[in-house]
Tab-separated table of C-alpha atoms and ligand atoms in Angstrom:
chain	number	residue	atom	x	y	z
A	3	MET	CA	-46.294	-168.721	120.454
A	4	ASP	CA	-48.664	-166.877	123.348
A	5	ARG	CA	-47.255	-163.556	123.620
A	6	ASP	CA	-46.592	-162.975	127.438
A	7	SER	CA	-48.694	-160.016	129.367
A	8	TRP	CA	-49.131	-157.686	131.657
A	9	VAL	CA	-50.687	-159.547	134.943
A	10	SER	CA	-52.468	-156.388	135.932
A	11	ASN	CA	-53.079	-153.062	134.781
A	12	VAL	CA	-51.633	-152.114	137.455
A	13	GLY	CA	-48.622	-153.922	137.153
A	14	PHE	CA	-47.948	-152.413	133.361
A	15	VAL	CA	-48.077	-148.620	135.241
A	16	LEU	CA	-46.052	-149.460	138.378
A	17	ALA	CA	-43.227	-151.215	135.192
A	18	ALA	CA	-43.914	-147.681	133.147
A	19	VAL	CA	-43.794	-145.713	136.344
A	20	GLY	CA	-39.911	-147.552	136.708
A	21	SER	CA	-39.142	-147.277	133.545
A	22	ALA	CA	-39.554	-143.729	133.797
A	23	ALA	CA	-38.344	-142.959	136.998
A	24	GLY	CA	-34.876	-143.332	137.454
A	25	LEU	CA	-31.704	-142.209	137.235
A	26	GLY	CA	-33.213	-139.217	135.025
A	27	ASN	CA	-34.943	-138.246	137.624
A	28	ILE	CA	-32.901	-138.645	140.429
A	29	TRP	CA	-29.309	-137.367	138.723
A	30	ARG	CA	-29.923	-136.423	135.874
A	31	PHE	CA	-32.888	-133.891	136.987
A	32	PRO	CA	-31.134	-132.233	139.923
A	33	TRP	CA	-28.047	-130.783	138.169
A	34	LEU	CA	-29.775	-129.852	135.667
A	35	THR	CA	-31.890	-127.725	137.413
A	36	ALA	CA	-28.585	-126.831	139.641
A	37	GLU	CA	-27.211	-125.325	136.558
A	38	ASN	CA	-30.464	-123.911	135.058
A	39	GLY	CA	-31.665	-121.386	137.611
A	40	GLY	CA	-33.697	-123.563	139.778
A	41	SER	CA	-37.202	-122.666	139.930
A	42	ALA	CA	-36.969	-121.776	136.694
A	43	PHE	CA	-35.882	-124.820	135.075
A	44	LEU	CA	-38.680	-126.971	137.558
A	45	VAL	CA	-41.189	-124.489	135.883
A	46	MET	CA	-40.113	-124.876	132.252
A	47	TYR	CA	-39.953	-128.470	132.663
A	48	LEU	CA	-43.449	-129.041	134.193
A	49	LEU	CA	-44.690	-127.162	131.776
A	50	LEU	CA	-42.994	-129.387	129.095
A	51	VAL	CA	-44.257	-132.433	130.669
A	52	ILE	CA	-47.793	-131.244	130.336
A	53	GLY	CA	-47.250	-130.042	127.238
A	54	VAL	CA	-44.995	-132.501	125.407
A	55	GLY	CA	-44.731	-134.764	127.416
A	56	VAL	CA	-47.955	-136.302	128.313
A	57	PRO	CA	-49.409	-136.573	124.144
A	58	GLY	CA	-46.339	-137.965	123.047
A	59	LEU	CA	-46.218	-141.290	125.807
A	60	LEU	CA	-49.751	-141.219	125.122
A	61	ALA	CA	-48.820	-141.656	120.975
A	62	GLU	CA	-46.237	-144.224	121.840
A	63	LEU	CA	-48.227	-146.600	123.811
A	64	VAL	CA	-51.224	-146.494	121.515
A	65	LEU	CA	-48.289	-147.312	119.239
A	66	GLY	CA	-46.880	-150.145	121.302
A	67	ARG	CA	-50.827	-151.634	122.017
A	68	ARG	CA	-52.345	-151.028	118.762
A	69	GLY	CA	-49.512	-152.762	117.132
A	70	ARG	CA	-49.035	-155.470	119.225
A	71	GLN	CA	-45.635	-156.236	118.728
A	72	THR	CA	-41.654	-154.898	119.492
A	73	PRO	CA	-41.292	-151.976	117.463
A	74	ILE	CA	-39.870	-153.506	114.000
A	75	GLY	CA	-42.912	-155.866	113.748
A	76	ALA	CA	-45.503	-152.732	115.132
A	77	LEU	CA	-44.729	-150.232	113.256
A	78	ARG	CA	-44.686	-152.010	109.838
A	79	THR	CA	-47.642	-153.224	110.885
A	80	LEU	CA	-49.090	-149.702	111.753
A	81	ILE	CA	-47.683	-147.664	108.870
A	82	GLY	CA	-48.187	-151.171	105.994
A	83	SER	CA	-44.627	-149.721	104.669
A	84	ARG	CA	-41.157	-151.189	104.453
A	85	TRP	CA	-40.209	-147.617	105.955
A	86	GLY	CA	-41.368	-149.775	108.810
A	87	THR	CA	-38.585	-152.065	109.742
A	88	PRO	CA	-35.349	-148.680	109.566
A	89	LEU	CA	-37.895	-146.853	112.238
A	90	GLY	CA	-38.408	-149.811	114.303
A	91	ALA	CA	-35.135	-151.147	113.985
A	92	PHE	CA	-33.529	-147.527	114.783
A	93	ASN	CA	-35.428	-147.751	118.414
A	94	VAL	CA	-34.071	-150.886	118.717
A	95	ILE	CA	-30.630	-149.326	118.351
A	96	THR	CA	-31.453	-146.686	120.225
A	97	THR	CA	-32.450	-148.742	123.328
A	98	VAL	CA	-29.100	-150.484	123.353
A	99	VAL	CA	-26.692	-147.592	123.374
A	100	MET	CA	-28.914	-145.919	126.417
A	101	LEU	CA	-28.233	-149.536	128.260
A	102	SER	CA	-25.087	-148.923	127.219
A	103	PHE	CA	-23.972	-146.227	128.282
A	104	TYR	CA	-27.161	-146.160	131.664
A	105	SER	CA	-25.595	-149.485	133.008
A	106	VAL	CA	-22.461	-148.198	133.645
A	107	VAL	CA	-23.772	-145.596	135.591
A	108	GLY	CA	-25.502	-147.927	137.268
A	109	GLY	CA	-22.582	-149.302	138.393
A	110	TRP	CA	-21.182	-146.139	139.540
A	111	ILE	CA	-24.416	-146.528	141.286
A	112	LEU	CA	-23.751	-150.042	142.556
A	113	ARG	CA	-20.347	-149.466	144.202
A	114	TYR	CA	-21.276	-146.385	145.901
A	115	THR	CA	-24.298	-148.280	147.277
A	116	LEU	CA	-21.763	-151.067	148.436
A	117	LEU	CA	-19.500	-148.697	149.803
A	118	ALA	CA	-21.139	-146.338	151.581
A	119	PRO	CA	-21.234	-148.236	154.524
A	120	THR	CA	-17.670	-147.599	155.066
A	121	GLY	CA	-17.764	-144.108	154.122
A	122	ALA	CA	-14.708	-145.143	151.514
A	123	TYR	CA	-15.143	-141.794	149.162
A	124	PHE	CA	-16.090	-139.352	152.081
A	125	ALA	CA	-12.853	-138.331	152.356
A	126	GLN	CA	-11.251	-137.174	148.983
A	127	PRO	CA	-14.617	-137.669	146.418
A	128	GLN	CA	-12.956	-135.949	143.462
A	129	GLN	CA	-10.092	-138.453	142.925
A	130	TYR	CA	-11.610	-141.428	144.375
A	131	PHE	CA	-15.114	-140.369	141.244
A	132	ARG	CA	-12.554	-140.612	139.288
A	133	HIS	CA	-11.193	-143.330	139.999
A	134	ALA	CA	-14.211	-145.173	140.309
A	135	SER	CA	-15.966	-143.335	136.942
A	136	HIS	CA	-14.033	-144.796	134.230
A	137	GLY	CA	-11.130	-147.567	133.758
A	138	LEU	CA	-11.123	-151.433	134.496
A	139	PRO	CA	-13.104	-150.606	138.098
A	140	ALA	CA	-15.803	-149.114	136.177
A	141	VAL	CA	-16.361	-151.909	133.284
A	142	GLY	CA	-16.995	-154.741	135.908
A	143	PHE	CA	-19.619	-152.417	138.457
A	144	HIS	CA	-21.555	-152.256	134.831
A	145	LEU	CA	-20.982	-155.908	134.360
A	146	LEU	CA	-22.845	-155.948	137.641
A	147	PHE	CA	-24.775	-153.406	136.446
A	148	LEU	CA	-25.991	-155.414	133.683
A	149	THR	CA	-26.115	-158.912	134.936
A	150	ILE	CA	-29.227	-157.933	137.507
A	151	VAL	CA	-30.691	-156.615	134.900
A	152	ALA	CA	-30.600	-159.568	133.111
A	153	ILE	CA	-31.510	-161.657	135.486
A	154	ILE	CA	-35.262	-159.908	135.704
A	155	VAL	CA	-35.196	-159.813	131.777
A	156	TYR	CA	-34.352	-162.985	131.533
A	157	PHE	CA	-37.632	-164.172	133.577
A	158	GLY	CA	-39.997	-162.275	130.748
A	159	VAL	CA	-42.817	-159.611	131.516
A	160	SER	CA	-45.298	-160.730	134.126
A	161	ARG	CA	-43.227	-163.391	135.949
A	162	GLY	CA	-39.958	-161.223	135.754
A	163	ILE	CA	-40.666	-157.558	134.851
A	164	GLU	CA	-43.951	-156.956	136.905
A	165	ARG	CA	-43.114	-158.138	140.180
A	166	VAL	CA	-40.115	-156.996	140.230
A	167	SER	CA	-41.503	-153.219	139.295
A	168	LYS	CA	-44.438	-154.126	142.549
A	169	ILE	CA	-42.156	-154.551	145.530
A	170	MET	CA	-38.688	-152.010	143.863
A	171	LEU	CA	-41.281	-149.063	142.435
A	172	PRO	CA	-42.993	-148.406	145.823
A	173	ALA	CA	-40.397	-148.888	147.932
A	174	VAL	CA	-38.576	-146.227	145.915
A	175	VAL	CA	-41.253	-143.920	146.682
A	176	VAL	CA	-40.716	-144.273	150.431
A	177	LEU	CA	-37.463	-144.169	150.322
A	178	LEU	CA	-37.062	-141.121	149.256
A	179	GLY	CA	-39.962	-139.495	151.058
A	180	GLY	CA	-38.653	-141.087	153.789
A	181	LEU	CA	-34.989	-139.144	152.715
A	182	ALA	CA	-36.879	-135.607	152.353
A	183	ILE	CA	-38.356	-135.625	156.137
A	184	TRP	CA	-34.971	-136.633	157.058
A	185	THR	CA	-33.206	-133.506	155.243
A	186	ALA	CA	-36.139	-131.101	156.437
A	187	THR	CA	-34.862	-131.685	159.058
A	188	GLN	CA	-31.301	-130.761	158.742
A	189	PRO	CA	-29.710	-127.422	159.913
A	190	ASN	CA	-29.659	-124.588	156.894
A	191	THR	CA	-31.726	-126.305	154.534
A	192	ALA	CA	-33.259	-123.193	153.599
A	193	ALA	CA	-31.298	-122.359	150.910
A	194	GLY	CA	-31.903	-124.796	149.054
A	195	TYR	CA	-35.458	-125.391	149.170
A	196	ALA	CA	-35.592	-121.253	148.263
A	197	PHE	CA	-33.376	-121.968	144.960
A	198	TYR	CA	-36.135	-125.026	143.673
A	199	LEU	CA	-39.144	-123.748	145.370
A	200	ASP	CA	-39.010	-119.527	144.794
A	201	PHE	CA	-40.026	-119.036	141.476
A	202	ASP	CA	-37.765	-116.682	139.765
A	203	GLY	CA	-40.023	-114.855	137.167
A	204	ASN	CA	-36.934	-113.046	135.774
A	205	TYR	CA	-34.145	-115.581	135.101
A	206	LEU	CA	-37.049	-117.470	132.994
A	207	ALA	CA	-37.782	-114.211	131.007
A	208	THR	CA	-34.081	-113.556	130.862
A	209	HIS	CA	-32.815	-117.264	129.898
A	210	PHE	CA	-35.658	-118.646	128.436
A	211	PHE	CA	-34.056	-120.353	125.556
A	212	ASP	CA	-31.407	-121.685	127.410
A	213	VAL	CA	-33.386	-123.407	130.088
A	214	LEU	CA	-35.795	-124.529	127.112
A	215	GLY	CA	-33.522	-126.986	125.506
A	216	PRO	CA	-32.423	-128.772	128.406
A	217	ALA	CA	-35.911	-128.460	130.215
A	218	ALA	CA	-37.334	-130.293	127.334
A	219	GLY	CA	-34.775	-133.149	126.381
A	220	GLN	CA	-35.341	-134.126	130.457
A	221	ALA	CA	-39.007	-134.191	130.103
A	222	LEU	CA	-38.412	-136.646	126.782
A	223	PHE	CA	-35.671	-138.520	128.857
A	224	THR	CA	-37.870	-139.175	132.122
A	225	LEU	CA	-40.657	-140.523	130.443
A	226	SER	CA	-38.225	-142.532	128.583
A	227	LEU	CA	-39.969	-141.063	125.369
A	228	GLY	CA	-38.651	-141.617	121.558
A	229	ALA	CA	-37.299	-145.197	122.395
A	230	GLY	CA	-39.647	-147.560	121.848
A	231	ALA	CA	-39.624	-149.244	125.346
A	232	MET	CA	-42.426	-147.563	126.428
A	233	LEU	CA	-44.275	-149.111	122.708
A	234	THR	CA	-42.737	-152.564	123.880
A	235	TYR	CA	-44.504	-152.905	127.271
A	236	ALA	CA	-47.807	-151.138	126.046
A	237	SER	CA	-47.500	-153.885	123.210
A	238	TYR	CA	-48.643	-156.310	126.087
A	239	LEU	CA	-51.542	-154.369	127.548
A	240	ASP	CA	-55.214	-155.490	127.657
A	241	GLU	CA	-57.505	-153.876	125.602
A	242	ASP	CA	-59.614	-152.476	127.764
A	243	VAL	CA	-57.701	-150.437	129.655
A	244	SER	CA	-57.606	-146.480	129.159
A	245	LEU	CA	-54.710	-145.367	128.065
A	246	PRO	CA	-55.020	-141.540	129.075
A	247	ARG	CA	-55.863	-142.790	132.332
A	248	ASP	CA	-52.448	-144.342	132.597
A	249	THR	CA	-50.586	-141.982	130.872
A	250	LEU	CA	-51.740	-139.469	133.449
A	251	VAL	CA	-50.915	-141.439	136.294
A	252	ILE	CA	-47.035	-142.335	134.593
A	253	ALA	CA	-46.646	-138.891	134.091
A	254	ILE	CA	-47.747	-137.516	137.561
A	255	SER	CA	-46.027	-140.745	139.659
A	256	ASN	CA	-42.246	-139.634	137.718
A	257	THR	CA	-42.943	-136.031	138.624
A	258	VAL	CA	-43.647	-136.773	141.556
A	259	ILE	CA	-40.350	-138.939	141.944
A	260	GLY	CA	-38.887	-136.264	140.252
A	261	VAL	CA	-39.688	-133.201	142.739
A	262	LEU	CA	-38.872	-135.702	145.727
A	263	ALA	CA	-35.694	-136.390	144.584
A	264	GLY	CA	-34.864	-133.023	144.109
A	265	LEU	CA	-36.366	-132.043	147.549
A	266	VAL	CA	-33.512	-134.240	149.030
A	267	VAL	CA	-30.721	-133.259	146.873
A	268	LEU	CA	-30.288	-130.259	146.706
A	269	PRO	CA	-30.578	-128.919	150.320
A	270	LEU	CA	-29.101	-131.098	151.423
A	271	LEU	CA	-25.869	-129.542	149.227
A	272	PHE	CA	-26.928	-126.033	150.154
A	273	SER	CA	-26.853	-127.262	153.665
A	274	GLN	CA	-23.692	-127.758	153.386
A	275	GLY	CA	-22.195	-124.961	151.149
A	276	ILE	CA	-22.183	-126.883	148.249
A	277	SER	CA	-22.911	-125.101	145.317
A	278	PRO	CA	-24.691	-128.439	142.599
A	279	GLY	CA	-23.827	-126.513	139.841
A	280	GLN	CA	-20.030	-126.951	138.816
A	281	GLY	CA	-19.194	-129.810	137.104
A	282	GLY	CA	-22.264	-131.283	135.943
A	283	PRO	CA	-22.947	-135.265	136.364
A	284	GLY	CA	-20.272	-136.222	138.104
A	285	ALA	CA	-20.637	-133.344	140.729
A	286	LEU	CA	-23.310	-134.440	142.332
A	287	PHE	CA	-21.186	-137.525	143.067
A	288	VAL	CA	-18.542	-135.381	144.507
A	289	ALA	CA	-21.162	-132.720	145.852
A	290	LEU	CA	-23.260	-135.338	147.522
A	291	ALA	CA	-20.093	-137.081	148.602
A	292	THR	CA	-19.245	-134.406	150.497
A	293	ALA	CA	-22.715	-133.141	151.722
A	294	PHE	CA	-22.823	-136.748	153.561
A	295	GLY	CA	-19.064	-136.938	154.703
A	296	SER	CA	-19.889	-133.982	156.832
A	297	LEU	CA	-23.949	-134.860	157.875
A	298	PRO	CA	-24.299	-137.077	161.247
A	299	GLY	CA	-24.766	-140.066	160.115
A	300	GLY	CA	-23.679	-139.916	157.332
A	301	ALA	CA	-22.813	-143.635	155.396
A	302	LEU	CA	-26.408	-144.815	156.777
A	303	VAL	CA	-28.130	-141.403	154.633
A	304	ALA	CA	-25.643	-142.927	151.768
A	305	THR	CA	-26.337	-146.251	151.969
A	306	VAL	CA	-30.305	-145.247	151.865
A	307	PHE	CA	-29.963	-142.515	149.346
A	308	PHE	CA	-27.233	-144.742	146.928
A	309	PHE	CA	-29.946	-148.119	147.234
A	310	THR	CA	-32.393	-145.799	146.207
A	311	VAL	CA	-31.361	-144.573	143.089
A	312	LEU	CA	-30.179	-148.751	142.480
A	313	LEU	CA	-33.506	-149.591	143.053
A	314	ALA	CA	-34.387	-146.381	140.092
A	315	ALA	CA	-31.883	-147.350	138.165
A	316	VAL	CA	-33.167	-151.199	137.723
A	317	THR	CA	-36.650	-150.193	136.944
A	318	SER	CA	-36.060	-148.576	134.281
A	319	GLY	CA	-32.593	-150.095	132.323
A	320	ILE	CA	-35.030	-153.736	132.297
A	321	SER	CA	-37.321	-151.121	130.245
A	322	LEU	CA	-34.398	-150.946	128.239
A	323	LEU	CA	-33.136	-154.331	128.093
A	324	GLU	CA	-36.470	-155.821	127.390
A	325	THR	CA	-36.869	-153.721	123.707
A	326	PRO	CA	-34.143	-155.231	121.674
A	327	VAL	CA	-34.414	-158.872	123.887
A	328	ALA	CA	-38.338	-158.917	123.411
A	329	THR	CA	-37.227	-157.909	119.106
A	330	LEU	CA	-35.515	-160.787	119.379
A	331	VAL	CA	-37.748	-163.202	120.394
A	332	ASP	CA	-40.495	-161.998	118.093
A	333	ASN	CA	-38.889	-160.839	115.146
A	334	TYR	CA	-36.721	-163.283	114.173
A	335	GLY	CA	-37.853	-166.580	116.417
A	336	MET	CA	-35.513	-166.704	119.117
A	337	SER	CA	-36.206	-167.913	122.743
A	338	ARG	CA	-35.897	-165.981	125.157
A	339	ARG	CA	-33.104	-167.353	127.020
A	340	ARG	CA	-31.220	-167.126	124.219
A	341	ALA	CA	-31.961	-163.356	123.541
A	342	THR	CA	-30.844	-162.239	126.619
A	343	LEU	CA	-27.909	-163.651	126.445
A	344	LEU	CA	-27.160	-162.672	123.787
A	345	MET	CA	-27.598	-158.573	124.127
A	346	THR	CA	-26.543	-158.824	127.745
A	347	LEU	CA	-22.560	-159.591	125.959
A	348	VAL	CA	-23.484	-157.289	123.133
A	349	ILE	CA	-24.065	-154.505	126.233
A	350	ALA	CA	-21.572	-155.743	128.112
A	351	VAL	CA	-19.306	-155.073	125.406
A	352	THR	CA	-20.683	-151.857	124.236
A	353	GLY	CA	-21.117	-150.141	127.590
A	354	SER	CA	-17.475	-151.532	128.514
A	355	GLY	CA	-16.382	-149.553	125.685
A	356	LEU	CA	-18.290	-146.402	127.366
A	357	ALA	CA	-17.026	-147.011	131.085
A	358	LEU	CA	-13.275	-147.456	129.701
A	359	ALA	CA	-12.907	-144.141	126.533
A	360	GLY	CA	-13.758	-140.699	128.535
A	361	PRO	CA	-15.006	-138.301	126.668
A	362	MET	CA	-16.887	-141.166	124.108
A	363	PHE	CA	-18.615	-141.116	127.223
A	364	ARG	CA	-19.672	-137.329	127.807
A	365	PHE	CA	-20.697	-137.910	124.319
A	366	VAL	CA	-22.711	-141.287	124.154
A	367	SER	CA	-24.902	-139.759	127.772
A	368	GLY	CA	-25.116	-136.764	125.985
A	369	PRO	CA	-26.158	-135.675	122.641
A	370	VAL	CA	-26.129	-138.982	121.174
A	371	VAL	CA	-29.023	-139.897	123.100
A	372	ASP	CA	-30.699	-136.520	122.865
A	373	VAL	CA	-30.716	-137.015	119.430
A	374	MET	CA	-31.479	-140.286	119.117
A	375	LEU	CA	-34.662	-139.841	121.747
A	376	THR	CA	-35.896	-136.553	120.242
A	377	ILE	CA	-36.102	-138.472	116.451
A	378	GLY	CA	-37.849	-141.202	118.018
A	379	LEU	CA	-40.371	-139.250	119.161
A	380	PHE	CA	-41.133	-136.985	116.179
A	381	ALA	CA	-41.074	-140.633	113.899
A	382	PHE	CA	-43.993	-141.844	116.678
A	383	LEU	CA	-46.134	-138.374	116.858
A	384	ALA	CA	-45.518	-138.341	112.912
A	385	ILE	CA	-46.555	-141.987	112.436
A	386	VAL	CA	-49.798	-141.636	114.868
A	387	GLY	CA	-50.448	-137.955	113.491
A	388	TRP	CA	-49.753	-138.006	109.683
A	389	ILE	CA	-51.034	-141.792	109.204
A	390	LEU	CA	-52.246	-143.686	111.729
A	391	ARG	CA	-55.221	-140.295	112.732
A	392	GLN	CA	-58.875	-142.204	112.797
A	393	ASP	CA	-57.140	-145.500	114.155
A	394	ALA	CA	-55.001	-143.427	117.190
A	395	VAL	CA	-57.945	-141.801	117.694
A	396	ALA	CA	-60.417	-145.206	118.126
A	397	GLU	CA	-57.321	-146.378	119.726
A	398	PHE	CA	-57.457	-143.446	122.420
A	399	GLN	CA	-60.831	-144.089	123.042
A	400	ARG	CA	-60.711	-147.307	123.429
A	401	GLY	CA	-60.962	-147.523	127.194
A	402	ALA	CA	-61.228	-144.136	127.720
A	403	GLY	CA	-64.490	-143.545	129.974
A	404	ARG	CA	-65.169	-139.767	129.952
A	405	LEU	CA	-60.940	-139.298	128.641
A	406	ARG	CA	-62.673	-140.162	125.649
A	407	GLY	CA	-63.261	-136.151	124.579
A	408	PHE	CA	-59.730	-135.649	124.452
A	409	ALA	CA	-59.128	-138.062	122.030
A	410	THR	CA	-59.463	-134.901	118.917
A	411	PRO	CA	-57.406	-132.062	120.708
A	412	TRP	CA	-54.765	-134.807	121.175
A	413	VAL	CA	-54.696	-136.114	117.020
A	414	LEU	CA	-54.541	-132.729	116.305
A	415	ALA	CA	-51.820	-130.909	118.771
A	416	VAL	CA	-50.396	-134.728	117.417
A	417	SER	CA	-50.406	-133.274	114.069
A	418	TRP	CA	-50.105	-129.803	113.913
A	419	VAL	CA	-48.021	-128.706	117.255
A	420	LEU	CA	-45.925	-130.985	118.512
A	421	PRO	CA	-43.800	-132.009	115.375
A	422	VAL	CA	-42.869	-128.702	114.991
A	423	VAL	CA	-42.333	-128.547	118.928
A	424	VAL	CA	-40.014	-131.818	118.558
A	425	MET	CA	-38.498	-130.757	115.799
A	426	PHE	CA	-37.096	-127.009	116.633
A	427	LEU	CA	-35.489	-129.018	120.105
A	428	LEU	CA	-33.794	-130.926	117.274
A	429	THR	CA	-32.492	-128.389	115.519
A	430	THR	CA	-31.045	-126.550	119.049
A	431	THR	CA	-29.875	-129.535	119.867
A	432	LEU	CA	-28.118	-130.030	116.415
A	433	ALA	CA	-26.758	-126.480	116.335
A	434	SER	CA	-25.334	-126.397	119.857
A	435	LEU	CA	-23.679	-129.423	118.722
A	436	ALA	CA	-22.163	-127.729	115.668
A	437	SER	CA	-20.997	-125.162	117.877
A	438	LEU	CA	-24.062	-122.915	115.248
A	439	SER	CA	-25.346	-120.475	117.335
A	440	LEU	CA	-28.401	-119.573	115.529
A	441	ALA	CA	-31.101	-117.081	116.615
A	442	THR	CA	-34.332	-117.904	117.937
A	443	VAL	CA	-36.266	-117.161	114.368
A	444	MET	CA	-34.053	-118.904	112.691
A	445	ARG	CA	-34.629	-122.529	114.773
A	446	VAL	CA	-37.875	-121.654	114.404
A	447	ALA	CA	-38.149	-121.507	110.604
A	448	ILE	CA	-36.004	-124.269	110.061
A	449	ALA	CA	-38.351	-126.692	112.315
A	450	VAL	CA	-41.860	-125.459	110.823
A	451	PHE	CA	-39.892	-126.066	107.179
A	452	ALA	CA	-37.879	-129.169	108.206
A	453	THR	CA	-41.429	-130.342	109.137
A	454	LEU	CA	-43.570	-129.819	106.344
A	455	ILE	CA	-40.589	-131.596	104.200
A	456	CYS	CA	-41.199	-134.826	106.275
A	457	ARG	CA	-45.726	-134.192	105.981
A	458	THR	CA	-45.195	-134.206	102.502
A	459	ALA	CA	-42.605	-137.346	102.235
A	460	VAL	CA	-44.643	-138.933	104.785
A	461	THR	CA	-47.801	-138.465	103.034
A	462	ARG	CA	-45.879	-139.048	99.637
A	463	THR	CA	-44.255	-142.257	100.890
A	464	THR	CA	-47.286	-144.291	102.246
A	465	HIS	CA	-49.785	-142.650	99.228
A	466	ASP	CA	-46.790	-144.676	97.430
A	467	ASP	CA	-46.583	-148.255	99.562
A	468	ALA	CA	-50.481	-148.007	99.864
A	469	GLY	CA	-50.184	-151.176	97.753
A	470	TYR	CA	-47.451	-152.848	99.927
A	471	SER	CA	-49.000	-156.027	101.817
A	472	ASN	CA	-46.800	-156.708	105.647
A	473	ARG	CA	-44.945	-159.497	103.837
B	522	LIG	N1	-37.079	-142.778	131.715
B	522	LIG	C1	-35.603	-143.030	131.928
B	522	LIG	C2	-34.977	-142.600	133.277
B	522	LIG	O1	-35.742	-141.250	133.642
B	522	LIG	C3	-34.602	-143.201	131.147
B	522	LIG	C4	-35.492	-144.211	130.190
B	522	LIG	C5	-35.390	-143.343	129.331
B	522	LIG	C6	-35.376	-145.174	130.338
B	522	LIG	C7	-35.558	-143.899	127.381
B	522	LIG	C8	-35.745	-146.082	129.596
B	522	LIG	C9	-35.894	-145.284	127.676
B	522	LIG	O2	-33.858	-142.805	133.782
């Protein structure tokens, strides 16, 4: 059976930007920015997107197009070892875990969109959010959100995902742009802009490593890295499109959308005298609802705002569902219809569990997802940099035109620098999870050492498995 594929490269890019631009940009980015020194976080985040995100995304796209399958099949073929199956399966599980929590938050957004015209949550935003965010109402809206995502995925790559992304993503950009302009016309926004855009070198110098962890986690999350979703999308690509060019377009567009979201959210909050930095994820719903409640035309703006977030969340959700669904189709010969139904049912259950269990939700949507994405990305880097090398360079260069010359520095960075950086992030996250306060030097040492061990292990295993033929 022929695999589905993108109708055009533009369609792929829009779908990939759609995957990247989501709750991460509009919900996570502003509150992380607010909690981590505003402009200092913005600068660090931008540096990490360029230094780690872009080469990392290229690695994931190279694996997808070279492997021409979903993670399990692609990694098995590419590394020619039985290790491909557990590694690919890890990606697939990551997308299931992610969508379980993502769909719950998507449900909150759906509810906030539908009820914005009534102003239902303006008066007592705190109580309202507490009621809406967990328990049975949250389960209901989670199922609704998931159904929307499932219907799109059911129609497949070209007829479902590509078509929808071509409409939804441009709509997100236009609406966010409009909101940013509207925000600029509001009084008392100066403090918000200053907090966001006036670079404070002092804060960065004193809090460098505190900002590093969240900024790096955000750079991975927002580019959809390490989950295998971008790998899956790239597996539907034509041979002749330029992966480095597409990567740059995806990363830049995604960043623009994130920055735009910040230009809406932060000045609005500041204009209402609300500090966004307290209380994390829920605070944004609460704080924004408070702001919308006191702004002129607040109900209308709230409707447009949450609708925009909803579109962005849907285009990310479909990439998360496509990965496990396409895996069942590719590797287990299931029809897309059955695969979509089955995966939707699974996520309906797991997501409902998270919607009912508050503390579990926080644990999964924070540290668990961070750790899974970091491990996933580390594996991709190891495969590209340590196993494929020349093949990866060839895949990079295919159709790359003038960007061909970047292949060598890229593969060097992917083999020697990025694994250590990503391992450092993993160490930092794990240490903070275990409430260990490891000094920076210590974490660097662990990162270098662990990377070397992994490298030795990988080179040994591929050597041993050299005779293993696939199937
Ligand atoms: N990038 C998405 C966002 O910013 C989240 C995501 C991560 C989607 C990984 C798919 C895979 O919301």
